[in-house]
Coordinates of N, CA and C in Angstrom, one line a residue:
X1 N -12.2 -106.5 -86.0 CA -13.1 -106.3 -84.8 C -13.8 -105.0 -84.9
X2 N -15.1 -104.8 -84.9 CA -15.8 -103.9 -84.6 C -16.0 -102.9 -83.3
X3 N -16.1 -101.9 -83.5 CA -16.2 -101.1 -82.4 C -17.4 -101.4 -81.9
X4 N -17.9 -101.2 -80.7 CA -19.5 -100.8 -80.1 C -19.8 -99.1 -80.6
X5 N -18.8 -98.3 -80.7 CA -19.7 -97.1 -81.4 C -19.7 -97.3 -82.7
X6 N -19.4 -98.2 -83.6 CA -19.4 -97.9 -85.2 C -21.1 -97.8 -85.4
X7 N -22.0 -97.8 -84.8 CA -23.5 -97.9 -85.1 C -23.8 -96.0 -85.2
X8 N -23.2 -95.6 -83.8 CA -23.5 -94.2 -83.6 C -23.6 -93.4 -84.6
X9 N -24.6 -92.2 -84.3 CA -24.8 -91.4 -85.2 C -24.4 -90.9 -85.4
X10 N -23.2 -90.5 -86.2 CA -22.0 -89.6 -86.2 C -22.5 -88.3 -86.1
X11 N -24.0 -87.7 -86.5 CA -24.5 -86.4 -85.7 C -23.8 -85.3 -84.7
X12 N -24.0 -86.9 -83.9 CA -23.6 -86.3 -82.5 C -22.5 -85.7 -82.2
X13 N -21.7 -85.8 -83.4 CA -19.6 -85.4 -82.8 C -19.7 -84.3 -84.3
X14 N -18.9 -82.9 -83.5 CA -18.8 -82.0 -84.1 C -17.4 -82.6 -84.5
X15 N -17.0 -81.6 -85.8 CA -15.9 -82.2 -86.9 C -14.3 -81.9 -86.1
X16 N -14.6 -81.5 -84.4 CA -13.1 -81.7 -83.5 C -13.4 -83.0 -83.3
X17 N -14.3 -84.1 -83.2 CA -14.0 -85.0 -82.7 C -14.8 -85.2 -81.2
X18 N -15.1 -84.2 -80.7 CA -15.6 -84.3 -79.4 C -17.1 -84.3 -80.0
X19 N -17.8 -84.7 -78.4 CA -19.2 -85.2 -78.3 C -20.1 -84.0 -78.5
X20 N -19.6 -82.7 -78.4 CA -20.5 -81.8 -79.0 C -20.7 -80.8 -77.2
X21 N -20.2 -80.8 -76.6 CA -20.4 -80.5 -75.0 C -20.0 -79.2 -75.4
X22 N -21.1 -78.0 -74.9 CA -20.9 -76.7 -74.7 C -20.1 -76.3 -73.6
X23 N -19.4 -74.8 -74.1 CA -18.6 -74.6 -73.3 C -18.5 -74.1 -71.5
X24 N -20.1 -74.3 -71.5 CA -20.3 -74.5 -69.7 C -20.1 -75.7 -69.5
X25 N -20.3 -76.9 -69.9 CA -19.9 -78.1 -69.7 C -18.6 -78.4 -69.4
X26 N -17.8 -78.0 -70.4 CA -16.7 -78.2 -70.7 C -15.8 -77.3 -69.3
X27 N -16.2 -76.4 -69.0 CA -15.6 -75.7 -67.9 C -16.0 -76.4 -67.1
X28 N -17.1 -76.8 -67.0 CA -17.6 -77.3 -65.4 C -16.6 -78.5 -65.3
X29 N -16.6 -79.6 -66.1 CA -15.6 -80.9 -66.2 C -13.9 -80.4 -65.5
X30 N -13.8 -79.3 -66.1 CA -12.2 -78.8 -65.6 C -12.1 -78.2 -64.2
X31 N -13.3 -77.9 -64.1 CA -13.5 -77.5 -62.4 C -13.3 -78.4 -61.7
X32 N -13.9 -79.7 -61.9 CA -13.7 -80.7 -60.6 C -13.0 -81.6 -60.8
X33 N -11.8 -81.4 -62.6 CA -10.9 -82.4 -62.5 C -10.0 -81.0 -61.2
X34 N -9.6 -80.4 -61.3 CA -9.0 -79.6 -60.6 C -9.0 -79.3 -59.2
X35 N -10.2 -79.4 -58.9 CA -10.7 -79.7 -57.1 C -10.1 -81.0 -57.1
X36 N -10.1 -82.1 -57.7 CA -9.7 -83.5 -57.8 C -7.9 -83.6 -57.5
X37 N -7.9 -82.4 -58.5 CA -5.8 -83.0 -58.3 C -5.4 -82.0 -56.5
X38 N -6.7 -81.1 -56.6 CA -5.8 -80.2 -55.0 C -6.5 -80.8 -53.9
X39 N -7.1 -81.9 -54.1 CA -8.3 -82.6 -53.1 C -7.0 -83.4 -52.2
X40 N -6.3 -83.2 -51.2 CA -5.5 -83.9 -49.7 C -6.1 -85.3 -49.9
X41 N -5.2 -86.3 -50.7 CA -4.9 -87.7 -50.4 C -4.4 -88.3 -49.0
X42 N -5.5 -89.2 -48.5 CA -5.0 -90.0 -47.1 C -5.3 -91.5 -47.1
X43 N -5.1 -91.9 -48.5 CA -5.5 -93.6 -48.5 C -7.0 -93.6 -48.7
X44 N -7.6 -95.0 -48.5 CA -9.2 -95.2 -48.7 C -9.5 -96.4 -47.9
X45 N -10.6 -96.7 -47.7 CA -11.1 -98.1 -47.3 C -12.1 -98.4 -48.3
X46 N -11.7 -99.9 -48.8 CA -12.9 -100.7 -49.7 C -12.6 -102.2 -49.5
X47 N -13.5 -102.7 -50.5 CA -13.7 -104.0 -50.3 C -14.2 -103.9 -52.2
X48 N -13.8 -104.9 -52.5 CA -14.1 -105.4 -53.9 C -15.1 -106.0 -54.0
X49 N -15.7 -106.1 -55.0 CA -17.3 -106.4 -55.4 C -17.3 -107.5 -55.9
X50 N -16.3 -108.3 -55.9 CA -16.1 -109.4 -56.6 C -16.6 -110.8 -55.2
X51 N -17.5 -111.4 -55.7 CA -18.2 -112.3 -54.3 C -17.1 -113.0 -53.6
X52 N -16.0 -113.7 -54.2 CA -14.8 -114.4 -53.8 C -13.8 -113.2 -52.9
X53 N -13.3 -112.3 -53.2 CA -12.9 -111.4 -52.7 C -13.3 -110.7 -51.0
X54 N -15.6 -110.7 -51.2 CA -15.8 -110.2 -50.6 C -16.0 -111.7 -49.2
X55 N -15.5 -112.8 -49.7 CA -15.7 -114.1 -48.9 C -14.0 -114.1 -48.3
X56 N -13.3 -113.8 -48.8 CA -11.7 -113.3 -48.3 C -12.3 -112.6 -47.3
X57 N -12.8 -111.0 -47.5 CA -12.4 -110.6 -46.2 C -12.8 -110.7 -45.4
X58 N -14.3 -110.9 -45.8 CA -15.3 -111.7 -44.6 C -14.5 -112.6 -43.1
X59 N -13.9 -113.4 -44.1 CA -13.3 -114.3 -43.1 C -11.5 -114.2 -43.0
X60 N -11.1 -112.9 -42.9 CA -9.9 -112.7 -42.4 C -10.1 -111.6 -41.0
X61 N -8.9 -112.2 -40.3 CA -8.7 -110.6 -39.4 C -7.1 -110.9 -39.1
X62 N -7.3 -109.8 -38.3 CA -6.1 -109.9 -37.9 C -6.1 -109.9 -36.3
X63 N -5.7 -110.8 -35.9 CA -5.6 -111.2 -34.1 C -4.6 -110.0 -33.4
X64 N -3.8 -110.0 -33.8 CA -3.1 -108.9 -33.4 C -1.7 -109.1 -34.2
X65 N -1.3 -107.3 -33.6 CA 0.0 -107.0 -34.4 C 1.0 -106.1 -33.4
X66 N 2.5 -106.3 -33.6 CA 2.9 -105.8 -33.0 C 4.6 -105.1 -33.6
X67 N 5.1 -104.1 -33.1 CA 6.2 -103.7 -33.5 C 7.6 -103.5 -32.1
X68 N 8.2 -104.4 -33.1 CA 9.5 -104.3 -32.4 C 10.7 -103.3 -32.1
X69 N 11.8 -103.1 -31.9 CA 12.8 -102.3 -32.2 C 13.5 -103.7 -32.4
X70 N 13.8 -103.4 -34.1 CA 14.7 -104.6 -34.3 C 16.0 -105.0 -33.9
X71 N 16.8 -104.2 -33.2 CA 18.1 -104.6 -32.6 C 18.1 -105.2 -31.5
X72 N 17.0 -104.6 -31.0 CA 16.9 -104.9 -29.5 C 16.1 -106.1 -29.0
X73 N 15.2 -105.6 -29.6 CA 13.8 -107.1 -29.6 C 12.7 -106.5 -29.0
X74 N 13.2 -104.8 -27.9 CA 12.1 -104.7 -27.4 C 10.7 -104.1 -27.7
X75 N 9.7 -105.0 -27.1 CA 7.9 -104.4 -27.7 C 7.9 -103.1 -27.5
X76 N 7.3 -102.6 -28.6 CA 7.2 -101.0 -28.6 C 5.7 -100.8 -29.0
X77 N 5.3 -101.6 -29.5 CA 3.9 -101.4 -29.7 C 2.8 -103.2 -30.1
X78 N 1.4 -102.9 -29.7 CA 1.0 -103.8 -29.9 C -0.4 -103.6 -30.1
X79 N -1.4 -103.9 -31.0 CA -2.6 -103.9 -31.0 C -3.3 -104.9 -30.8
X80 N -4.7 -104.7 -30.4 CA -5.9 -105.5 -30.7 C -6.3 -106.4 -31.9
X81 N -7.7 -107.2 -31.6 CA -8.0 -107.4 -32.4 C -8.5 -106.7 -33.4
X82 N -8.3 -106.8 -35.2 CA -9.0 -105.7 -36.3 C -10.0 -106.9 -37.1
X83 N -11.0 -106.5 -36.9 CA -11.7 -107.6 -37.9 C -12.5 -107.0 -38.3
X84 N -13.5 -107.2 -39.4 CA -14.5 -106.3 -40.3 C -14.2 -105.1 -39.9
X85 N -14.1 -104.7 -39.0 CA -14.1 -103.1 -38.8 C -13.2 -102.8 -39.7
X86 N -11.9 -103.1 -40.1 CA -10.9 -102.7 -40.5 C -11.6 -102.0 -42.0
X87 N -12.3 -103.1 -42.4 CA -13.4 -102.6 -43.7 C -14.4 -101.5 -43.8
X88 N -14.6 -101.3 -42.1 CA -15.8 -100.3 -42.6 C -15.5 -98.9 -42.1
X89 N -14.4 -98.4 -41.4 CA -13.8 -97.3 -40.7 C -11.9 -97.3 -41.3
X90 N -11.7 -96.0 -40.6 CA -10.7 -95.6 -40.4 C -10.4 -96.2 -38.8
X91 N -9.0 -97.1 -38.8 CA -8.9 -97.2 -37.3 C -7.4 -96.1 -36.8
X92 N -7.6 -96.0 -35.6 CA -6.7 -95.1 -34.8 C -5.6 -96.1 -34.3
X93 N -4.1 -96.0 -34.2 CA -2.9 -96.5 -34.1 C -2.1 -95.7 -32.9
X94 N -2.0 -95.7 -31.8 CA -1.5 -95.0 -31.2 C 0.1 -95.2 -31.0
X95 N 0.9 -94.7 -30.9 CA 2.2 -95.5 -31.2 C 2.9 -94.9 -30.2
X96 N 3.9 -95.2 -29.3 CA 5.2 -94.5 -28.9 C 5.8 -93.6 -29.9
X97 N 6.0 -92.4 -29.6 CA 6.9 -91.4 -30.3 C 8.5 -92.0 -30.2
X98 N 8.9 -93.1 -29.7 CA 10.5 -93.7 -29.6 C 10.4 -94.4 -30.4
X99 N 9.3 -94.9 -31.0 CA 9.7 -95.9 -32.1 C 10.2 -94.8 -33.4
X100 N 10.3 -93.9 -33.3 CA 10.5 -93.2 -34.4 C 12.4 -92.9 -34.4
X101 N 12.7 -93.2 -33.2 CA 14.1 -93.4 -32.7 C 14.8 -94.9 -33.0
X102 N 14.0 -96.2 -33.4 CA 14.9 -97.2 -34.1 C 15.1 -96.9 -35.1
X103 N 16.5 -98.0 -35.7 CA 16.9 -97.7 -37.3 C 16.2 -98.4 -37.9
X104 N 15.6 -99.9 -37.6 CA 14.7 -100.3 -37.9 C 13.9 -101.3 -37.3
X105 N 12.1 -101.6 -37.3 CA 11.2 -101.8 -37.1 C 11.0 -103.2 -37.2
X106 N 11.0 -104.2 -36.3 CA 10.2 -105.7 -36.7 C 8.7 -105.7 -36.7
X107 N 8.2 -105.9 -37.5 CA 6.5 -105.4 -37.3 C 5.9 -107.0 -37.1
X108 N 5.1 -107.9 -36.7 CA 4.8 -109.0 -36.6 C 3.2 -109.0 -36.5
X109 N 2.5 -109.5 -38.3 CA 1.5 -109.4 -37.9 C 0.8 -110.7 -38.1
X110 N 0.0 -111.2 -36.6 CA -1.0 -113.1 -36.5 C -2.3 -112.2 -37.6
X111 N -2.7 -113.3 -38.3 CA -3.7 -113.1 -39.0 C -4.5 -114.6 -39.0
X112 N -5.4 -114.5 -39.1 CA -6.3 -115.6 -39.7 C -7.1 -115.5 -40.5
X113 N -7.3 -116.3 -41.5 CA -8.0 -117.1 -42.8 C -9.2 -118.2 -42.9
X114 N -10.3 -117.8 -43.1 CA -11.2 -119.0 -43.5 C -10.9 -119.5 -44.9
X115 N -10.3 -119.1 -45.9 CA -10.4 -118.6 -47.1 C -9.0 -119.3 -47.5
X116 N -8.7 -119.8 -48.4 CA -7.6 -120.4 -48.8 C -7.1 -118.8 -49.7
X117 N -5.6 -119.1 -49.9 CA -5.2 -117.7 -50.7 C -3.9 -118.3 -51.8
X118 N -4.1 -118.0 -52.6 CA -2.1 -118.9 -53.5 C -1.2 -117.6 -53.2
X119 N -1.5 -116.4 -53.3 CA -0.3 -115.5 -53.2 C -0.5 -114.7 -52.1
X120 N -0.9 -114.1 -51.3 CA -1.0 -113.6 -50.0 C 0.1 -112.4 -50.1
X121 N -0.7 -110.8 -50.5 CA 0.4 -110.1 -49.6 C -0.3 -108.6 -49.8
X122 N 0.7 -107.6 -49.3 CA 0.3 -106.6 -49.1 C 1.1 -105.4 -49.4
X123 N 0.1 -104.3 -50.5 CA 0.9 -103.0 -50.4 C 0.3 -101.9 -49.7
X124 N 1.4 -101.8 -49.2 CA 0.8 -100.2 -48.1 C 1.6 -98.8 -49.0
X125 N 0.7 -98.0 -48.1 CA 1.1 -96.5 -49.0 C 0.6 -95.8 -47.8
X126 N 1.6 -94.8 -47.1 CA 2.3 -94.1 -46.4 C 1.9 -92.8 -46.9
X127 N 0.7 -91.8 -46.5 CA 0.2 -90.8 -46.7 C 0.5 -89.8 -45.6
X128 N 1.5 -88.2 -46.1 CA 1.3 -87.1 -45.2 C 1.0 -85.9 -46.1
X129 N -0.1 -85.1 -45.0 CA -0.6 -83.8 -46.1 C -0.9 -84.1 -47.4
X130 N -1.6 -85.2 -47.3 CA -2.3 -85.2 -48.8 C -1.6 -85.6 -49.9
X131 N -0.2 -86.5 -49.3 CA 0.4 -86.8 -50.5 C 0.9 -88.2 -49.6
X132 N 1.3 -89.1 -50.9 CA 1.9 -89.9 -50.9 C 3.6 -90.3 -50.7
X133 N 4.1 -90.5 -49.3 CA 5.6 -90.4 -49.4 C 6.2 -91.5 -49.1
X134 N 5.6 -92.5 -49.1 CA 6.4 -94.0 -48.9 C 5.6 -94.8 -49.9
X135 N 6.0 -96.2 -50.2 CA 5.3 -97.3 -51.0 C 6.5 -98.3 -50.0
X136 N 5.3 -99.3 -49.2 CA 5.8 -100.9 -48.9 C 5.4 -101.7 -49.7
X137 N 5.8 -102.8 -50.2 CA 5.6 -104.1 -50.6 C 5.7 -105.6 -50.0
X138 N 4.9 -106.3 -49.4 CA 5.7 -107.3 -48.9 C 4.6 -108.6 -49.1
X139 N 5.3 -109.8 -49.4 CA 4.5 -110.8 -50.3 C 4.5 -112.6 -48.7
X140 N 3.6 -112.5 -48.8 CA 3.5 -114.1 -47.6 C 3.5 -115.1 -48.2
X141 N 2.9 -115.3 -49.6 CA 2.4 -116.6 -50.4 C 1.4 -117.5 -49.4
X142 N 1.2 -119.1 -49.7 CA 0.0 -119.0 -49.9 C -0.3 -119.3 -48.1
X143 N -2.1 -119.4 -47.8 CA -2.1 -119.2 -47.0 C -3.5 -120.6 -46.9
X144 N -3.2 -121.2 -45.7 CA -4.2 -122.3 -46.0 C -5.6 -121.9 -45.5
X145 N -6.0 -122.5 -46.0 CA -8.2 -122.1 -45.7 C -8.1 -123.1 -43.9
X146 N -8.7 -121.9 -43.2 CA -8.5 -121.8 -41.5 C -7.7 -122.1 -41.1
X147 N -6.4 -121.3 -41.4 CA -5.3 -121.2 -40.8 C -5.1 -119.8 -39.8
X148 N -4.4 -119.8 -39.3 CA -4.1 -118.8 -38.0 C -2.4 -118.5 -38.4
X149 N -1.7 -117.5 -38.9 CA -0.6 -117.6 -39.5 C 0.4 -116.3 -38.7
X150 N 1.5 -116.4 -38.5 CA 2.6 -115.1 -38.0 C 3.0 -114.7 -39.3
X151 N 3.6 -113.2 -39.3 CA 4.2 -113.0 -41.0 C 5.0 -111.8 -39.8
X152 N 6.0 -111.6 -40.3 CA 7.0 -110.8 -39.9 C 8.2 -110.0 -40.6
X153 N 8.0 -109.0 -40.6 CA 8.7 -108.4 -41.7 C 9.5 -107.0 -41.1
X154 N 10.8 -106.5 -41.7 CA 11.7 -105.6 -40.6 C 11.3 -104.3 -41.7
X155 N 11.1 -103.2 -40.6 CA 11.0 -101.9 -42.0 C 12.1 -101.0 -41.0
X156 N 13.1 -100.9 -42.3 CA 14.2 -99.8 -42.0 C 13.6 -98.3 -41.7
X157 N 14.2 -97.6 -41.0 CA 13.8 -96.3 -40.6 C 15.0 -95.7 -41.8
X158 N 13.7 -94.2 -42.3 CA 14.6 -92.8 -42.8 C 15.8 -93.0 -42.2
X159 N 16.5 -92.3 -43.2 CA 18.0 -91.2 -42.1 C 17.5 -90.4 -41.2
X160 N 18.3 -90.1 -40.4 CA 18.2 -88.9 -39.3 C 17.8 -87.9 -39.8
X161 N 18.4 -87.7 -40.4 CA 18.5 -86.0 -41.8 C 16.6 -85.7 -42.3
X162 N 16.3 -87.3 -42.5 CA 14.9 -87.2 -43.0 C 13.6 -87.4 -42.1
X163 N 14.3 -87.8 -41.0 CA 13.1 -88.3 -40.4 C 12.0 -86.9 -39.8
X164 N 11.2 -86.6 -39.3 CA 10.3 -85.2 -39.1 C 9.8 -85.8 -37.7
X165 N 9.3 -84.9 -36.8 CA 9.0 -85.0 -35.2 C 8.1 -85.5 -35.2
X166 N 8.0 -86.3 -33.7 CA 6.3 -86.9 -34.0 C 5.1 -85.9 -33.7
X167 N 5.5 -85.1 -33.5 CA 4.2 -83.8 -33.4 C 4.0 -83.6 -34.7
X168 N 5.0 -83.8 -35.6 CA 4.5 -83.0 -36.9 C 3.7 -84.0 -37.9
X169 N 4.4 -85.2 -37.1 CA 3.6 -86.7 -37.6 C 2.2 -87.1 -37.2
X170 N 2.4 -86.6 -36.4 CA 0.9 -86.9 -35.4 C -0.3 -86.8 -35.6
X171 N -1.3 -88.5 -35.9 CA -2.3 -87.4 -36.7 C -2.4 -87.0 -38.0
X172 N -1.7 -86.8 -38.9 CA -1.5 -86.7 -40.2 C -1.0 -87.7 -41.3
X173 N -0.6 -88.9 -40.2 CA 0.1 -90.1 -41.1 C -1.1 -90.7 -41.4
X174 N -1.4 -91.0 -42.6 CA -2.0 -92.6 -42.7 C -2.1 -93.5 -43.5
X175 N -2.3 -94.8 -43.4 CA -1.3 -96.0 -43.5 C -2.4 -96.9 -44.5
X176 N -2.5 -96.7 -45.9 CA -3.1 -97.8 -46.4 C -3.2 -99.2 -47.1
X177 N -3.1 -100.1 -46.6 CA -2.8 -101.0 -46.7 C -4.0 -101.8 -47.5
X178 N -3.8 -102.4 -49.1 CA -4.3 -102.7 -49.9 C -4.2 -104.6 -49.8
X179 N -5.0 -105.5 -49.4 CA -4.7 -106.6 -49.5 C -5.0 -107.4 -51.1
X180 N -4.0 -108.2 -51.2 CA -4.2 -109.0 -52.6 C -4.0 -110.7 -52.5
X181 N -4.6 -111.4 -53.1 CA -4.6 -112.8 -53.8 C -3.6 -112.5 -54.9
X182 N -2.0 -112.9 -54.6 CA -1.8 -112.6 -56.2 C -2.2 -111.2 -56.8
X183 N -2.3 -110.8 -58.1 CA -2.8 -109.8 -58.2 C -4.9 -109.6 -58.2
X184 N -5.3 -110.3 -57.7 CA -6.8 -110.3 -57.3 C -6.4 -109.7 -56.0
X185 N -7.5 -108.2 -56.5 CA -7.4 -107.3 -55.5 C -8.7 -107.6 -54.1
X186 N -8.7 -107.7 -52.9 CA -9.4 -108.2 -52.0 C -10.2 -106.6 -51.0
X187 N -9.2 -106.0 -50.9 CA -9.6 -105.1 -49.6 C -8.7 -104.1 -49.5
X188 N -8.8 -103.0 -49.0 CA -7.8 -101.9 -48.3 C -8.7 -101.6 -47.5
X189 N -7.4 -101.0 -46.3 CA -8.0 -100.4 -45.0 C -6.9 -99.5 -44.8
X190 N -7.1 -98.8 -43.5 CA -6.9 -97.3 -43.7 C -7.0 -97.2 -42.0
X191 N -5.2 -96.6 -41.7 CA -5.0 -96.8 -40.0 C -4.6 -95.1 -40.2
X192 N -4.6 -94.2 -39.1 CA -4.2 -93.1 -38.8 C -3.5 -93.4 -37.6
X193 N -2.1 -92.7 -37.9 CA -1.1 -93.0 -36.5 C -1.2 -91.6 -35.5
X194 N -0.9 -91.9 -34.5 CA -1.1 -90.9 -33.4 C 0.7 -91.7 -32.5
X195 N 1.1 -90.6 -32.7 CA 2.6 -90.7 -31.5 C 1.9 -90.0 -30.2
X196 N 2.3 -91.0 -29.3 CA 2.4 -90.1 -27.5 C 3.6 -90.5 -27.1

């Protein structure tokens, strides 16, 4: 198999191997891989460029969601409807500061589909101060084209030992949630939690 550079003028590459880039170049490149690694990670919002993908999220939302205290049963939180917006902003999550007091969390979220799906699921990634401190995974399978569907799933709370105040949480959390077909990636969106 041939390379696409075997044509190149080998001119171009000094006998290290590299493209020939002076040493302002070469500094400048290290400057902003470096602003890059100290740059405060908090998740993203996108949408894939792929036209099937962008026909997924077109026609998904989410009707609402809500969280439980799983021993108890009782509603501790509940949202609105998120639809396209969820794609083009950051949304706000206001939560009780008591939910941070269950051991664990029944989250229940209605969604609807124009869009048929064979694997249906979702990783979220749990951002404070710019770093990454949780990874969820949780898989629905498939999902029928205009369907209206419940998915419910329990998330255990930290230990005691680890959990942190919701003042210190406040505001600083945020929640990215990356949707997939299988591994055909569709969308992420990007919640900021607020405790009162």
């Amino acid at each position: 198999m041939e390379s696409k550079y075997d044509d190149e003028d080998e001119s171009k590459f000094d006998d290290k191997g590299s493209g020939g880039d002076s040493e302002e170049e070469d500094a400048e490149v290290e400057r902003e891989f470096k602003a890059l690694l100290n740059t405060p990670l908090k998740g993203e919002i996108a949408v894939s460029t792929d036209p099937m993908a962008q026909r997924i999220a077109e026609g998904f939302t989410i009707n609402w969601m809500n969280m439980r205290d799983a021993n108890t049963g009782e509603l501790m939180w509940e949202s609105g409807e998120w639809g396209e917006k969820m794609w083009r902003k950051e949304l706000k999550a206001r939560i009780p500061a008591e939910i941070l007091q269950c051991r664990a969390v029944a989250r229940e979220i209605n969604f609807s589909s124009v869009e048929k799906m064979e694997g249906f699921k979702l990783e979220q990634r749990i951002f404070f101060g710019g770093v990454c401190i949780e990874e969820w995974f949780f898989d629905f399978g498939f999902v029928i084209p205009g369907s209206t569907n419940s998915w419910q799933q329990i998330i255990e709370a930290a230990g005691e030992n680890e959990m942190m105040s919701p003042s210190d949480l406040s505001g600083n959390i945020t929640i990215e949630t990356s949707f997939y077909d299988g591994d055909f990636f569709i969308s992420k969106s990007l919640v900021r939690v607020f405790y009162v």
